[in-house]
Amino acid sequence: MEKLIGLKKIKTAVFISGTGSNLKNLIKFAKIKKTPISINLVISNTHKAKGLKYADQSNIKKKIFNFHNISNAEKKILTLLKKEKIKFICLAGFMKILSSNFIKKFGGKIINIHPSLLPKYKGLNTHIRAIANKDKFAGCTIHYVTAKLDSGKIIIQKKITVAAKDNPTSLAKKVLKQEHKFYPAAIIKIFN
Ligand code: GRF
C-alpha cells in the first residue's frame, strides 16, 4: 500500500489490442475526483483496435507499435513512456506478452485484468473453457504483470456464479460488467 502524495495523479498508460471497453471505463474513472491516476497515453499493437477511438474522444495521446520485432517495439515504447513520464501501466485486453527486460527497464508498476479466476485458465478462451468444464463459478482477476503469463501477484479477484443457461458469450458479458467495476477498485487499492 502506498499513500498518494498531495493531489498529484500518477501518469498512466493503457495498453490495448481490441474493443477497449476497459479502456473506456478507465478513462471515465480517471476523470473522477478520488482517482489516483491520470491517463496520458494509450498504446496498441494494432491499428485495428476499436478502442483507439476512446483515446481520440478524450484527447489522449495514442500510439501504435508493430510487434513483428518485439525487442524493437519494446525499446521504442520504453523511450515513449520515459518521455511522457509514465509511471504506471494498465494492460486492458493487450494481446502481446511483455518481456522480463521490458518489465525491469520500465521500473514502474504494471497490472493486467484477466477474465478468469486465476490461477485457473491462464491465457485465452477462458469463458469457453469454464463452460466446457461446467464450472459453477467464474470471474475476473486484476494482478501484477510478471514475465510469466497471468501469474503475478493478485490484487483483486471477483467471483460470480455461472448460471445453467450461460454460454461463453453470456458469461463474457457478465464477467466484463464485473471487470469494469473491479479494475478501478484494484487501482484504488494499490495507491490509497
Ligand atoms: C477483457 O475480458 C479482459 O479481461 C481481457 O481482454 C478483454 C478485453 O476487453 N484481458 P476490452 O477490450 O477491454 O473490452
Short mmCIF file of C-alpha atoms and ligand atoms in Angstrom, two decimals:
data_model
loop_
_atom_site.label_atom_id
_atom_site.label_comp_id
_atom_site.label_asym_id
_atom_site.label_seq_id
_atom_site.Cartn_x
_atom_site.Cartn_y
_atom_site.Cartn_z
CA MET A 1 0.00 0.00 0.00
CA GLU A 2 1.24 3.44 -0.88
CA LYS A 3 -0.01 6.82 0.18
CA LEU A 4 -0.64 9.36 -2.53
CA ILE A 5 1.43 12.45 -2.06
CA GLY A 6 -0.65 15.59 -2.42
CA LEU A 7 -3.03 15.72 -5.33
CA LYS A 8 -0.60 14.65 -7.99
CA LYS A 9 -2.07 11.95 -10.20
CA ILE A 10 0.02 9.02 -11.35
CA LYS A 11 0.71 9.26 -15.06
CA THR A 12 -0.69 6.11 -16.60
CA ALA A 13 -0.57 4.35 -19.96
CA VAL A 14 -3.22 1.85 -21.01
CA PHE A 15 -2.23 -0.89 -23.47
CA ILE A 16 -5.00 -2.37 -25.65
CA SER A 17 -5.48 -4.59 -28.70
CA GLY A 18 -9.24 -4.76 -29.15
CA THR A 19 -12.64 -3.39 -28.20
CA GLY A 20 -11.37 -1.24 -25.38
CA SER A 21 -14.36 -1.36 -23.03
CA ASN A 22 -11.95 -1.47 -20.08
CA LEU A 23 -10.04 1.48 -21.54
CA LYS A 24 -13.29 3.42 -21.88
CA ASN A 25 -14.11 2.61 -18.29
CA LEU A 26 -10.64 3.55 -17.01
CA ILE A 27 -10.82 6.88 -18.85
CA LYS A 28 -14.09 7.56 -17.04
CA PHE A 29 -12.51 6.50 -13.74
CA ALA A 30 -9.50 8.79 -14.32
CA LYS A 31 -11.87 11.75 -14.50
CA ILE A 32 -13.48 11.31 -11.10
CA LYS A 33 -12.20 13.20 -8.07
CA LYS A 34 -10.98 10.30 -5.94
CA THR A 35 -8.96 8.70 -8.70
CA PRO A 36 -5.22 8.27 -8.12
CA ILE A 37 -4.40 8.19 -11.86
CA SER A 38 -4.46 10.27 -15.00
CA ILE A 39 -4.44 8.52 -18.35
CA ASN A 40 -1.88 10.19 -20.55
CA LEU A 41 -1.17 7.58 -23.17
CA VAL A 42 -2.86 4.70 -24.98
CA ILE A 43 -0.69 2.10 -26.70
CA SER A 44 -1.81 -0.58 -29.12
CA ASN A 45 -0.07 -3.23 -31.18
CA THR A 46 -2.61 -2.82 -33.98
CA HIS A 47 -4.41 -0.06 -35.88
CA LYS A 48 -7.45 -2.32 -35.86
CA ALA A 49 -8.05 -1.93 -32.11
CA LYS A 50 -11.55 -0.44 -31.94
CA GLY A 51 -10.81 1.00 -28.52
CA LEU A 52 -8.38 3.54 -30.01
CA LYS A 53 -11.41 5.75 -30.64
CA TYR A 54 -11.76 6.30 -26.89
CA ALA A 55 -8.31 7.90 -26.81
CA ASP A 56 -9.37 10.24 -29.62
CA GLN A 57 -12.67 11.09 -27.92
CA SER A 58 -10.84 12.15 -24.77
CA ASN A 59 -7.86 13.77 -26.49
CA ILE A 60 -5.44 11.24 -25.07
CA LYS A 61 -2.22 10.64 -26.98
CA LYS A 62 -2.27 7.26 -28.75
CA LYS A 63 0.47 5.33 -30.45
CA ILE A 64 0.53 2.07 -32.40
CA PHE A 65 3.60 -0.16 -32.36
CA ASN A 66 4.26 -3.04 -34.70
CA PHE A 67 5.31 -6.08 -32.67
CA HIS A 68 6.85 -8.08 -35.55
CA ASN A 69 10.16 -7.33 -33.91
CA ILE A 70 9.30 -7.46 -30.22
CA SER A 71 12.53 -6.11 -28.78
CA ASN A 72 12.47 -3.22 -31.22
CA ALA A 73 8.86 -2.40 -30.34
CA GLU A 74 9.59 -2.60 -26.61
CA LYS A 75 12.61 -0.33 -26.97
CA LYS A 76 10.52 2.31 -28.74
CA ILE A 77 7.72 2.00 -26.18
CA LEU A 78 10.18 2.43 -23.29
CA THR A 79 11.51 5.62 -24.86
CA LEU A 80 7.99 6.99 -25.25
CA LEU A 81 7.00 6.04 -21.68
CA LYS A 82 10.04 7.85 -20.37
CA LYS A 83 9.33 10.93 -22.49
CA GLU A 84 5.72 11.04 -21.25
CA LYS A 85 6.81 10.41 -17.64
CA ILE A 86 4.54 7.37 -17.37
CA LYS A 87 4.84 5.61 -14.00
CA PHE A 88 2.02 3.06 -14.22
CA ILE A 89 0.75 0.73 -16.95
CA CYS A 90 -2.67 -0.91 -17.14
CA LEU A 91 -2.97 -3.74 -19.64
CA ALA A 92 -6.56 -3.98 -20.83
CA GLY A 93 -7.02 -6.68 -23.44
CA PHE A 94 -3.45 -6.26 -24.69
CA MET A 95 -2.63 -9.38 -26.71
CA LYS A 96 1.16 -9.27 -26.56
CA ILE A 97 3.37 -10.65 -23.82
CA LEU A 98 5.83 -8.11 -22.42
CA SER A 99 9.36 -9.37 -21.85
CA SER A 100 11.07 -9.50 -18.46
CA ASN A 101 13.57 -6.99 -19.85
CA PHE A 102 10.73 -4.53 -20.59
CA ILE A 103 9.19 -5.03 -17.16
CA LYS A 104 12.54 -4.48 -15.44
CA LYS A 105 13.51 -1.47 -17.54
CA PHE A 106 10.12 0.24 -17.10
CA GLY A 107 10.60 0.07 -13.37
CA GLY A 108 7.06 1.14 -12.51
CA LYS A 109 4.01 -0.91 -11.74
CA ILE A 110 2.31 -2.90 -14.49
CA ILE A 111 -1.05 -4.53 -13.89
CA ASN A 112 -3.40 -6.62 -16.02
CA ILE A 113 -7.02 -7.72 -15.99
CA HIS A 114 -7.80 -11.31 -16.84
CA PRO A 115 -11.31 -12.79 -17.33
CA SER A 116 -10.99 -15.84 -15.08
CA LEU A 117 -10.40 -16.80 -11.50
CA LEU A 118 -6.63 -17.11 -11.77
CA PRO A 119 -4.67 -19.36 -11.43
CA LYS A 120 -7.47 -21.12 -13.32
CA TYR A 121 -7.49 -20.60 -17.11
CA LYS A 122 -4.39 -18.60 -17.85
CA GLY A 123 -4.17 -17.49 -21.48
CA LEU A 124 -7.02 -17.34 -23.99
CA ASN A 125 -10.61 -18.64 -24.30
CA THR A 126 -11.30 -18.54 -20.59
CA HIS A 127 -15.10 -18.49 -20.92
CA ILE A 128 -15.19 -21.34 -23.43
CA ARG A 129 -13.10 -23.44 -21.03
CA ALA A 130 -15.23 -22.53 -17.99
CA ILE A 131 -18.46 -23.50 -19.80
CA ALA A 132 -16.92 -26.70 -21.24
CA ASN A 133 -15.88 -27.72 -17.71
CA LYS A 134 -19.34 -26.89 -16.34
CA ASP A 135 -17.78 -24.60 -13.74
CA LYS A 136 -20.10 -23.26 -11.06
CA PHE A 137 -18.07 -20.06 -10.70
CA ALA A 138 -16.23 -17.69 -12.98
CA GLY A 139 -14.89 -14.19 -12.55
CA CYS A 140 -12.08 -11.80 -13.18
CA THR A 141 -8.67 -11.13 -11.67
CA ILE A 142 -6.55 -8.00 -11.56
CA HIS A 143 -2.91 -8.85 -10.97
CA TYR A 144 0.63 -7.53 -11.27
CA VAL A 145 2.39 -8.37 -14.51
CA THR A 146 5.47 -10.54 -14.42
CA ALA A 147 7.32 -12.25 -17.25
CA LYS A 148 5.26 -15.39 -16.59
CA LEU A 149 1.85 -15.13 -18.30
CA ASP A 150 -1.11 -14.35 -15.99
CA SER A 151 0.90 -15.41 -12.94
CA GLY A 152 1.79 -12.24 -11.00
CA LYS A 153 0.54 -11.38 -7.52
CA ILE A 154 -3.24 -10.96 -7.35
CA ILE A 155 -4.58 -7.54 -6.34
CA ILE A 156 -8.33 -8.21 -6.51
CA GLN A 157 -10.40 -11.14 -7.68
CA LYS A 158 -14.18 -11.07 -8.17
CA LYS A 159 -16.13 -14.32 -8.24
CA ILE A 160 -19.53 -14.68 -9.94
CA THR A 161 -21.93 -17.58 -10.33
CA VAL A 162 -22.27 -19.31 -13.69
CA ALA A 163 -25.95 -19.92 -14.49
CA ALA A 164 -27.04 -23.23 -16.04
CA LYS A 165 -28.18 -21.35 -19.15
CA ASP A 166 -24.93 -19.42 -19.60
CA ASN A 167 -22.85 -19.83 -22.75
CA PRO A 168 -19.37 -18.34 -23.40
CA THR A 169 -20.93 -15.14 -24.80
CA SER A 170 -23.34 -14.52 -21.94
CA LEU A 171 -20.64 -15.38 -19.42
CA ALA A 172 -18.17 -12.98 -21.06
CA LYS A 173 -20.77 -10.22 -20.82
CA LYS A 174 -21.40 -10.90 -17.12
CA VAL A 175 -17.69 -11.02 -16.32
CA LEU A 176 -16.98 -7.85 -18.29
CA LYS A 177 -19.51 -6.00 -16.17
CA GLN A 178 -17.53 -7.00 -13.09
CA GLU A 179 -14.24 -6.10 -14.79
CA HIS A 180 -15.49 -2.55 -15.19
CA LYS A 181 -16.27 -2.39 -11.50
CA PHE A 182 -13.15 -4.04 -10.16
CA TYR A 183 -10.35 -2.68 -12.39
CA PRO A 184 -10.81 0.79 -10.84
CA ALA A 185 -11.18 -0.80 -7.39
CA ALA A 186 -7.83 -2.55 -7.82
CA ILE A 187 -6.16 0.74 -8.76
CA ILE A 188 -7.60 2.44 -5.70
CA LYS A 189 -6.37 -0.47 -3.58
CA ILE A 190 -2.83 -0.12 -4.93
CA PHE A 191 -2.42 3.61 -4.43
CA ASN A 192 -4.60 4.59 -1.48
C1 GRF B 1 -11.30 -8.44 -21.15
O1 GRF B 1 -12.15 -9.52 -20.93
C2 GRF B 1 -10.03 -8.57 -20.35
O2 GRF B 1 -10.21 -9.22 -19.13
C3 GRF B 1 -9.16 -9.41 -21.26
O3 GRF B 1 -9.47 -8.97 -22.56
C4 GRF B 1 -10.78 -8.41 -22.59
C5 GRF B 1 -10.65 -7.01 -23.11
O4 GRF B 1 -11.89 -6.40 -23.31
N1 GRF B 1 -7.78 -9.33 -20.90
P1 GRF B 1 -11.97 -4.87 -23.68
O5 GRF B 1 -11.09 -4.67 -24.93
O6 GRF B 1 -11.48 -4.08 -22.53
O7 GRF B 1 -13.42 -4.62 -24.00
#
